[in-house]
């Protein structure tokens, strides 16, 4: 793959890395959810189906927004500002912010493919 092709699939690659990270955290080699997600993402990368890309980007954005609410809920349970609170705030906000940005990029990319 050339640099241009790699640049075009950054959101999908980020999702793949996130799924692999989730898979490692579960500690289970046979994880049907992770296997299914990886299969769908790889299919999307190679097929470039705009409908599937739009569907995945919308689901990705919706789940990320749900996780923003979960982050806010978790942060509200802290009674004092501790190092754990700061870590959760910084890394949670960064990760979810990157997710939202890349979800938007992915959505716009597949909208453009659908239009053309």
PDB file of N, CA and C in Angstrom, residues 12-98:
ATOM      1  N   UNK A  12     -10.351   3.363   9.712  1.00  0.00           N
ATOM      2  CA  UNK A  12     -10.542   1.919   9.776  1.00  0.00           C
ATOM      3  C   UNK A  12      -9.381   1.241  10.506  1.00  0.00           C
ATOM      4  N   UNK A  13      -8.164   1.722  10.262  1.00  0.00           N
ATOM      5  CA  UNK A  13      -7.001   1.165  10.951  1.00  0.00           C
ATOM      6  C   UNK A  13      -7.073   1.449  12.449  1.00  0.00           C
ATOM      7  N   UNK A  14      -7.531   2.625  12.811  1.00  0.00           N
ATOM      8  CA  UNK A  14      -7.702   2.960  14.223  1.00  0.00           C
ATOM      9  C   UNK A  14      -8.725   2.028  14.870  1.00  0.00           C
ATOM     10  N   UNK A  15      -9.811   1.764  14.174  1.00  0.00           N
ATOM     11  CA  UNK A  15     -10.811   0.830  14.689  1.00  0.00           C
ATOM     12  C   UNK A  15     -10.227  -0.566  14.853  1.00  0.00           C
ATOM     13  N   UNK A  16      -9.426  -0.998  13.891  1.00  0.00           N
ATOM     14  CA  UNK A  16      -8.806  -2.321  13.977  1.00  0.00           C
ATOM     15  C   UNK A  16      -7.881  -2.383  15.190  1.00  0.00           C
ATOM     16  N   UNK A  17      -7.085  -1.350  15.406  1.00  0.00           N
ATOM     17  CA  UNK A  17      -6.193  -1.317  16.569  1.00  0.00           C
ATOM     18  C   UNK A  17      -7.010  -1.339  17.864  1.00  0.00           C
ATOM     19  N   UNK A  18      -8.116  -0.607  17.899  1.00  0.00           N
ATOM     20  CA  UNK A  18      -8.982  -0.600  19.082  1.00  0.00           C
ATOM     21  C   UNK A  18      -9.579  -1.982  19.342  1.00  0.00           C
ATOM     22  N   UNK A  19      -9.999  -2.659  18.294  1.00  0.00           N
ATOM     23  CA  UNK A  19     -10.562  -4.004  18.447  1.00  0.00           C
ATOM     24  C   UNK A  19      -9.498  -4.977  18.939  1.00  0.00           C
ATOM     25  N   UNK A  20      -8.301  -4.877  18.391  1.00  0.00           N
ATOM     26  CA  UNK A  20      -7.214  -5.764  18.833  1.00  0.00           C
ATOM     27  C   UNK A  20      -6.875  -5.487  20.305  1.00  0.00           C
ATOM     28  N   UNK A  21      -6.856  -4.229  20.694  1.00  0.00           N
ATOM     29  CA  UNK A  21      -6.609  -3.875  22.097  1.00  0.00           C
ATOM     30  C   UNK A  21      -7.701  -4.463  22.989  1.00  0.00           C
ATOM     31  N   UNK A  22      -8.956  -4.342  22.583  1.00  0.00           N
ATOM     32  CA  UNK A  22     -10.071  -4.930  23.329  1.00  0.00           C
ATOM     33  C   UNK A  22      -9.897  -6.446  23.431  1.00  0.00           C
ATOM     34  N   UNK A  23      -9.504  -7.067  22.332  1.00  0.00           N
ATOM     35  CA  UNK A  23      -9.329  -8.510  22.288  1.00  0.00           C
ATOM     36  C   UNK A  23      -8.240  -8.944  23.267  1.00  0.00           C
ATOM     37  N   UNK A  24      -7.136  -8.210  23.320  1.00  0.00           N
ATOM     38  CA  UNK A  24      -6.041  -8.528  24.237  1.00  0.00           C
ATOM     39  C   UNK A  24      -6.498  -8.375  25.682  1.00  0.00           C
ATOM     40  N   UNK A  25      -7.278  -7.339  25.967  1.00  0.00           N
ATOM     41  CA  UNK A  25      -7.744  -7.111  27.336  1.00  0.00           C
ATOM     42  C   UNK A  25      -8.681  -8.206  27.830  1.00  0.00           C
ATOM     43  N   UNK A  26      -9.426  -8.836  26.923  1.00  0.00           N
ATOM     44  CA  UNK A  26     -10.336  -9.894  27.362  1.00  0.00           C
ATOM     45  C   UNK A  26      -9.581 -11.133  27.800  1.00  0.00           C
ATOM     46  N   UNK A  27      -8.389 -11.346  27.285  1.00  0.00           N
ATOM     47  CA  UNK A  27      -7.597 -12.504  27.665  1.00  0.00           C
ATOM     48  C   UNK A  27      -8.147 -13.820  27.136  1.00  0.00           C
ATOM     49  N   UNK A  28      -9.042 -13.739  26.180  1.00  0.00           N
ATOM     50  CA  UNK A  28      -9.659 -14.925  25.612  1.00  0.00           C
ATOM     51  C   UNK A  28      -9.273 -15.003  24.137  1.00  0.00           C
ATOM     52  N   UNK A  29      -8.593 -16.081  23.770  1.00  0.00           N
ATOM     53  CA  UNK A  29      -8.146 -16.197  22.385  1.00  0.00           C
ATOM     54  C   UNK A  29      -9.322 -16.306  21.426  1.00  0.00           C
ATOM     55  N   UNK A  30     -10.348 -17.070  21.809  1.00  0.00           N
ATOM     56  CA  UNK A  30     -11.529 -17.199  20.951  1.00  0.00           C
ATOM     57  C   UNK A  30     -12.585 -16.214  21.433  1.00  0.00           C
ATOM     58  N   UNK A  31     -12.580 -15.038  20.849  1.00  0.00           N
ATOM     59  CA  UNK A  31     -13.539 -13.993  21.194  1.00  0.00           C
ATOM     60  C   UNK A  31     -14.357 -13.705  19.938  1.00  0.00           C
ATOM     61  N   UNK A  32     -15.564 -14.269  19.850  1.00  0.00           N
ATOM     62  CA  UNK A  32     -16.352 -14.115  18.622  1.00  0.00           C
ATOM     63  C   UNK A  32     -16.698 -12.661  18.285  1.00  0.00           C
ATOM     64  N   UNK A  33     -16.849 -11.814  19.298  1.00  0.00           N
ATOM     65  CA  UNK A  33     -17.169 -10.408  19.027  1.00  0.00           C
ATOM     66  C   UNK A  33     -15.985  -9.731  18.338  1.00  0.00           C
ATOM     67  N   UNK A  34     -14.792  -9.930  18.888  1.00  0.00           N
ATOM     68  CA  UNK A  34     -13.601  -9.321  18.286  1.00  0.00           C
ATOM     69  C   UNK A  34     -13.337  -9.893  16.901  1.00  0.00           C
ATOM     70  N   UNK A  35     -13.497 -11.183  16.747  1.00  0.00           N
ATOM     71  CA  UNK A  35     -13.282 -11.805  15.432  1.00  0.00           C
ATOM     72  C   UNK A  35     -14.270 -11.250  14.416  1.00  0.00           C
ATOM     73  N   UNK A  36     -15.524 -11.126  14.812  1.00  0.00           N
ATOM     74  CA  UNK A  36     -16.542 -10.576  13.914  1.00  0.00           C
ATOM     75  C   UNK A  36     -16.267  -9.138  13.537  1.00  0.00           C
ATOM     76  N   UNK A  37     -15.890  -8.336  14.528  1.00  0.00           N
ATOM     77  CA  UNK A  37     -15.575  -6.925  14.242  1.00  0.00           C
ATOM     78  C   UNK A  37     -14.386  -6.795  13.300  1.00  0.00           C
ATOM     79  N   UNK A  38     -13.356  -7.590  13.541  1.00  0.00           N
ATOM     80  CA  UNK A  38     -12.193  -7.547  12.652  1.00  0.00           C
ATOM     81  C   UNK A  38     -12.560  -7.985  11.239  1.00  0.00           C
ATOM     82  N   UNK A  39     -13.389  -9.012  11.142  1.00  0.00           N
ATOM     83  CA  UNK A  39     -13.798  -9.493   9.821  1.00  0.00           C
ATOM     84  C   UNK A  39     -14.572  -8.413   9.065  1.00  0.00           C
ATOM     85  N   UNK A  40     -15.494  -7.746   9.754  1.00  0.00           N
ATOM     86  CA  UNK A  40     -16.289  -6.691   9.101  1.00  0.00           C
ATOM     87  C   UNK A  40     -15.398  -5.527   8.688  1.00  0.00           C
ATOM     88  N   UNK A  41     -14.470  -5.130   9.549  1.00  0.00           N
ATOM     89  CA  UNK A  41     -13.575  -4.013   9.215  1.00  0.00           C
ATOM     90  C   UNK A  41     -12.654  -4.358   8.047  1.00  0.00           C
ATOM     91  N   UNK A  42     -12.127  -5.559   8.042  1.00  0.00           N
ATOM     92  CA  UNK A  42     -11.274  -5.966   6.915  1.00  0.00           C
ATOM     93  C   UNK A  42     -12.081  -6.045   5.622  1.00  0.00           C
ATOM     94  N   UNK A  43     -13.308  -6.535   5.714  1.00  0.00           N
ATOM     95  CA  UNK A  43     -14.174  -6.577   4.537  1.00  0.00           C
ATOM     96  C   UNK A  43     -14.439  -5.162   4.020  1.00  0.00           C
ATOM     97  N   UNK A  44     -14.671  -4.235   4.943  1.00  0.00           N
ATOM     98  CA  UNK A  44     -14.915  -2.842   4.555  1.00  0.00           C
ATOM     99  C   UNK A  44     -13.700  -2.242   3.856  1.00  0.00           C
ATOM    100  N   UNK A  45     -12.513  -2.500   4.389  1.00  0.00           N
ATOM    101  CA  UNK A  45     -11.294  -1.945   3.792  1.00  0.00           C
ATOM    102  C   UNK A  45     -11.101  -2.456   2.373  1.00  0.00           C
ATOM    103  N   UNK A  46     -11.316  -3.753   2.174  1.00  0.00           N
ATOM    104  CA  UNK A  46     -11.046  -4.322   0.856  1.00  0.00           C
ATOM    105  C   UNK A  46     -12.193  -4.110  -0.131  1.00  0.00           C
ATOM    106  N   UNK A  47     -13.434  -4.049   0.352  1.00  0.00           N
ATOM    107  CA  UNK A  47     -14.568  -3.903  -0.572  1.00  0.00           C
ATOM    108  C   UNK A  47     -14.922  -2.443  -0.848  1.00  0.00           C
ATOM    109  N   UNK A  48     -14.643  -1.561   0.119  1.00  0.00           N
ATOM    110  CA  UNK A  48     -14.970  -0.135   0.009  1.00  0.00           C
ATOM    111  C   UNK A  48     -16.456   0.105  -0.289  1.00  0.00           C
ATOM    112  N   UNK A  49     -17.314  -0.690   0.331  1.00  0.00           N
ATOM    113  CA  UNK A  49     -18.760  -0.531   0.167  1.00  0.00           C
ATOM    114  C   UNK A  49     -19.219   0.689   0.969  1.00  0.00           C
ATOM    115  N   UNK A  50     -19.788   1.657   0.279  1.00  0.00           N
ATOM    116  CA  UNK A  50     -20.150   2.909   0.941  1.00  0.00           C
ATOM    117  C   UNK A  50     -21.290   2.725   1.945  1.00  0.00           C
ATOM    118  N   UNK A  51     -22.241   1.846   1.652  1.00  0.00           N
ATOM    119  CA  UNK A  51     -23.359   1.636   2.574  1.00  0.00           C
ATOM    120  C   UNK A  51     -22.856   1.037   3.885  1.00  0.00           C
ATOM    121  N   UNK A  52     -21.993   0.048   3.807  1.00  0.00           N
ATOM    122  CA  UNK A  52     -21.425  -0.554   5.009  1.00  0.00           C
ATOM    123  C   UNK A  52     -20.573   0.462   5.762  1.00  0.00           C
ATOM    124  N   UNK A  53     -19.812   1.267   5.049  1.00  0.00           N
ATOM    125  CA  UNK A  53     -18.995   2.296   5.679  1.00  0.00           C
ATOM    126  C   UNK A  53     -19.840   3.328   6.416  1.00  0.00           C
ATOM    127  N   UNK A  54     -20.941   3.742   5.793  1.00  0.00           N
ATOM    128  CA  UNK A  54     -21.839   4.694   6.454  1.00  0.00           C
ATOM    129  C   UNK A  54     -22.468   4.073   7.694  1.00  0.00           C
ATOM    130  N   UNK A  55     -22.918   2.848   7.579  1.00  0.00           N
ATOM    131  CA  UNK A  55     -23.539   2.159   8.713  1.00  0.00           C
ATOM    132  C   UNK A  55     -22.550   2.016   9.869  1.00  0.00           C
ATOM    133  N   UNK A  56     -21.346   1.569   9.559  1.00  0.00           N
ATOM    134  CA  UNK A  56     -20.337   1.402  10.606  1.00  0.00           C
ATOM    135  C   UNK A  56     -19.939   2.731  11.235  1.00  0.00           C
ATOM    136  N   UNK A  57     -19.811   3.767  10.429  1.00  0.00           N
ATOM    137  CA  UNK A  57     -19.424   5.063  10.989  1.00  0.00           C
ATOM    138  C   UNK A  57     -20.526   5.622  11.890  1.00  0.00           C
ATOM    139  N   UNK A  58     -21.776   5.449  11.514  1.00  0.00           N
ATOM    140  CA  UNK A  58     -22.886   5.929  12.345  1.00  0.00           C
ATOM    141  C   UNK A  58     -22.943   5.152  13.658  1.00  0.00           C
ATOM    142  N   UNK A  59     -22.788   3.831  13.583  1.00  0.00           N
ATOM    143  CA  UNK A  59     -22.779   3.017  14.802  1.00  0.00           C
ATOM    144  C   UNK A  59     -21.589   3.395  15.679  1.00  0.00           C
ATOM    145  N   UNK A  60     -20.440   3.604  15.064  1.00  0.00           N
ATOM    146  CA  UNK A  60     -19.227   3.976  15.784  1.00  0.00           C
ATOM    147  C   UNK A  60     -19.408   5.309  16.503  1.00  0.00           C
ATOM    148  N   UNK A  61     -19.975   6.289  15.828  1.00  0.00           N
ATOM    149  CA  UNK A  61     -20.212   7.596  16.440  1.00  0.00           C
ATOM    150  C   UNK A  61     -21.231   7.482  17.567  1.00  0.00           C
ATOM    151  N   UNK A  62     -22.300   6.729  17.349  1.00  0.00           N
ATOM    152  CA  UNK A  62     -23.327   6.570  18.378  1.00  0.00           C
ATOM    153  C   UNK A  62     -22.763   5.881  19.624  1.00  0.00           C
ATOM    154  N   UNK A  63     -21.976   4.833  19.428  1.00  0.00           N
ATOM    155  CA  UNK A  63     -21.374   4.142  20.576  1.00  0.00           C
ATOM    156  C   UNK A  63     -20.371   5.036  21.299  1.00  0.00           C
ATOM    157  N   UNK A  64     -19.651   5.844  20.561  1.00  0.00           N
ATOM    158  CA  UNK A  64     -18.703   6.766  21.190  1.00  0.00           C
ATOM    159  C   UNK A  64     -19.443   7.812  22.008  1.00  0.00           C
ATOM    160  N   UNK A  65     -20.549   8.330  21.495  1.00  0.00           N
ATOM    161  CA  UNK A  65     -21.345   9.293  22.262  1.00  0.00           C
ATOM    162  C   UNK A  65     -21.909   8.649  23.526  1.00  0.00           C
ATOM    163  N   UNK A  66     -22.303   7.378  23.433  1.00  0.00           N
ATOM    164  CA  UNK A  66     -22.760   6.641  24.613  1.00  0.00           C
ATOM    165  C   UNK A  66     -21.622   6.523  25.628  1.00  0.00           C
ATOM    166  N   UNK A  67     -20.414   6.265  25.137  1.00  0.00           N
ATOM    167  CA  UNK A  67     -19.262   6.148  26.025  1.00  0.00           C
ATOM    168  C   UNK A  67     -18.892   7.495  26.651  1.00  0.00           C
ATOM    169  N   UNK A  68     -19.184   8.588  25.978  1.00  0.00           N
ATOM    170  CA  UNK A  68     -18.981   9.910  26.575  1.00  0.00           C
ATOM    171  C   UNK A  68     -19.889  10.055  27.793  1.00  0.00           C
ATOM    172  N   UNK A  69     -21.126   9.609  27.655  1.00  0.00           N
ATOM    173  CA  UNK A  69     -22.050   9.645  28.802  1.00  0.00           C
ATOM    174  C   UNK A  69     -21.553   8.747  29.923  1.00  0.00           C
ATOM    175  N   UNK A  70     -21.018   7.574  29.568  1.00  0.00           N
ATOM    176  CA  UNK A  70     -20.474   6.666  30.577  1.00  0.00           C
ATOM    177  C   UNK A  70     -19.271   7.299  31.280  1.00  0.00           C
ATOM    178  N   UNK A  71     -18.438   8.012  30.530  1.00  0.00           N
ATOM    179  CA  UNK A  71     -17.283   8.694  31.121  1.00  0.00           C
ATOM    180  C   UNK A  71     -17.744   9.776  32.088  1.00  0.00           C
ATOM    181  N   UNK A  72     -18.736  10.546  31.692  1.00  0.00           N
ATOM    182  CA  UNK A  72     -19.269  11.595  32.567  1.00  0.00           C
ATOM    183  C   UNK A  72     -19.845  10.976  33.837  1.00  0.00           C
ATOM    184  N   UNK A  73     -20.566   9.876  33.683  1.00  0.00           N
ATOM    185  CA  UNK A  73     -21.140   9.190  34.840  1.00  0.00           C
ATOM    186  C   UNK A  73     -20.049   8.681  35.777  1.00  0.00           C
ATOM    187  N   UNK A  74     -19.018   8.103  35.212  1.00  0.00           N
ATOM    188  CA  UNK A  74     -17.916   7.576  36.022  1.00  0.00           C
ATOM    189  C   UNK A  74     -17.175   8.710  36.734  1.00  0.00           C
ATOM    190  N   UNK A  75     -16.966   9.807  36.038  1.00  0.00           N
ATOM    191  CA  UNK A  75     -16.281  10.947  36.655  1.00  0.00           C
ATOM    192  C   UNK A  75     -17.103  11.569  37.777  1.00  0.00           C
ATOM    193  N   UNK A  76     -18.429  11.513  37.667  1.00  0.00           N
ATOM    194  CA  UNK A  76     -19.286  12.107  38.700  1.00  0.00           C
ATOM    195  C   UNK A  76     -19.252  11.305  40.002  1.00  0.00           C
ATOM    196  N   UNK A  77     -18.767  10.074  39.955  1.00  0.00           N
ATOM    197  CA  UNK A  77     -18.712   9.248  41.164  1.00  0.00           C
ATOM    198  C   UNK A  77     -17.513   9.595  42.054  1.00  0.00           C
ATOM    199  N   UNK A  78     -16.546  10.320  41.515  1.00  0.00           N
ATOM    200  CA  UNK A  78     -15.400  10.723  42.320  1.00  0.00           C
ATOM    201  C   UNK A  78     -15.823  11.848  43.260  1.00  0.00           C
ATOM    202  N   UNK A  79     -15.470  11.706  44.541  1.00  0.00           N
ATOM    203  CA  UNK A  79     -15.819  12.748  45.508  1.00  0.00           C
ATOM    204  C   UNK A  79     -14.726  13.803  45.641  1.00  0.00           C
ATOM    205  N   UNK A  80     -13.498  13.426  45.275  1.00  0.00           N
ATOM    206  CA  UNK A  80     -12.397  14.388  45.297  1.00  0.00           C
ATOM    207  C   UNK A  80     -11.525  14.169  44.074  1.00  0.00           C
ATOM    208  N   UNK A  81     -10.798  15.190  43.717  1.00  0.00           N
ATOM    209  CA  UNK A  81      -9.943  15.120  42.541  1.00  0.00           C
ATOM    210  C   UNK A  81      -8.668  14.356  42.888  1.00  0.00           C
ATOM    211  N   UNK A  82      -8.562  13.149  42.348  1.00  0.00           N
ATOM    212  CA  UNK A  82      -7.392  12.309  42.605  1.00  0.00           C
ATOM    213  C   UNK A  82      -6.640  12.083  41.298  1.00  0.00           C
ATOM    214  N   UNK A  83      -5.536  11.367  41.415  1.00  0.00           N
ATOM    215  CA  UNK A  83      -4.764  11.044  40.222  1.00  0.00           C
ATOM    216  C   UNK A  83      -5.587  10.151  39.290  1.00  0.00           C
ATOM    217  N   UNK A  84      -6.368   9.239  39.855  1.00  0.00           N
ATOM    218  CA  UNK A  84      -7.217   8.366  39.039  1.00  0.00           C
ATOM    219  C   UNK A  84      -8.259   9.188  38.278  1.00  0.00           C
ATOM    220  N   UNK A  85      -8.815  10.190  38.927  1.00  0.00           N
ATOM    221  CA  UNK A  85      -9.780  11.076  38.270  1.00  0.00           C
ATOM    222  C   UNK A  85      -9.125  11.804  37.096  1.00  0.00           C
ATOM    223  N   UNK A  86      -7.944  12.359  37.349  1.00  0.00           N
ATOM    224  CA  UNK A  86      -7.234  13.087  36.290  1.00  0.00           C
ATOM    225  C   UNK A  86      -6.872  12.174  35.127  1.00  0.00           C
ATOM    226  N   UNK A  87      -6.384  10.963  35.425  1.00  0.00           N
ATOM    227  CA  UNK A  87      -6.048  10.011  34.357  1.00  0.00           C
ATOM    228  C   UNK A  87      -7.272   9.647  33.533  1.00  0.00           C
ATOM    229  N   UNK A  88      -8.377   9.363  34.225  1.00  0.00           N
ATOM    230  CA  UNK A  88      -9.608   9.011  33.521  1.00  0.00           C
ATOM    231  C   UNK A  88     -10.090  10.173  32.670  1.00  0.00           C
ATOM    232  N   UNK A  89     -10.024  11.362  33.209  1.00  0.00           N
ATOM    233  CA  UNK A  89     -10.462  12.546  32.469  1.00  0.00           C
ATOM    234  C   UNK A  89      -9.596  12.787  31.240  1.00  0.00           C
ATOM    235  N   UNK A  90      -8.287  12.755  31.412  1.00  0.00           N
ATOM    236  CA  UNK A  90      -7.373  13.061  30.303  1.00  0.00           C
ATOM    237  C   UNK A  90      -7.422  11.978  29.230  1.00  0.00           C
ATOM    238  N   UNK A  91      -7.169  10.733  29.629  1.00  0.00           N
ATOM    239  CA  UNK A  91      -7.088   9.664  28.636  1.00  0.00           C
ATOM    240  C   UNK A  91      -8.457   9.298  28.062  1.00  0.00           C
ATOM    241  N   UNK A  92      -9.491   9.349  28.880  1.00  0.00           N
ATOM    242  CA  UNK A  92     -10.840   9.080  28.375  1.00  0.00           C
ATOM    243  C   UNK A  92     -11.285  10.129  27.372  1.00  0.00           C
ATOM    244  N   UNK A  93     -11.026  11.385  27.698  1.00  0.00           N
ATOM    245  CA  UNK A  93     -11.400  12.473  26.791  1.00  0.00           C
ATOM    246  C   UNK A  93     -10.608  12.406  25.489  1.00  0.00           C
ATOM    247  N   UNK A  94      -9.303  12.145  25.611  1.00  0.00           N
ATOM    248  CA  UNK A  94      -8.475  12.039  24.402  1.00  0.00           C
ATOM    249  C   UNK A  94      -8.941  10.889  23.509  1.00  0.00           C
ATOM    250  N   UNK A  95      -9.125   9.725  24.097  1.00  0.00           N
ATOM    251  CA  UNK A  95      -9.520   8.554  23.307  1.00  0.00           C
ATOM    252  C   UNK A  95     -10.891   8.756  22.661  1.00  0.00           C
ATOM    253  N   UNK A  96     -11.849   9.228  23.440  1.00  0.00           N
ATOM    254  CA  UNK A  96     -13.194   9.423  22.886  1.00  0.00           C
ATOM    255  C   UNK A  96     -13.226  10.585  21.893  1.00  0.00           C
ATOM    256  N   UNK A  97     -12.410  11.598  22.114  1.00  0.00           N
ATOM    257  CA  UNK A  97     -12.316  12.700  21.148  1.00  0.00           C
ATOM    258  C   UNK A  97     -11.749  12.230  19.819  1.00  0.00           C
ATOM    259  N   UNK A  98     -10.692  11.417  19.891  1.00  0.00           N
ATOM    260  CA  UNK A  98     -10.121  10.850  18.659  1.00  0.00           C
ATOM    261  C   UNK A  98     -11.150   9.963  17.971  1.00  0.00           C
TER     262      UNK A  98
END
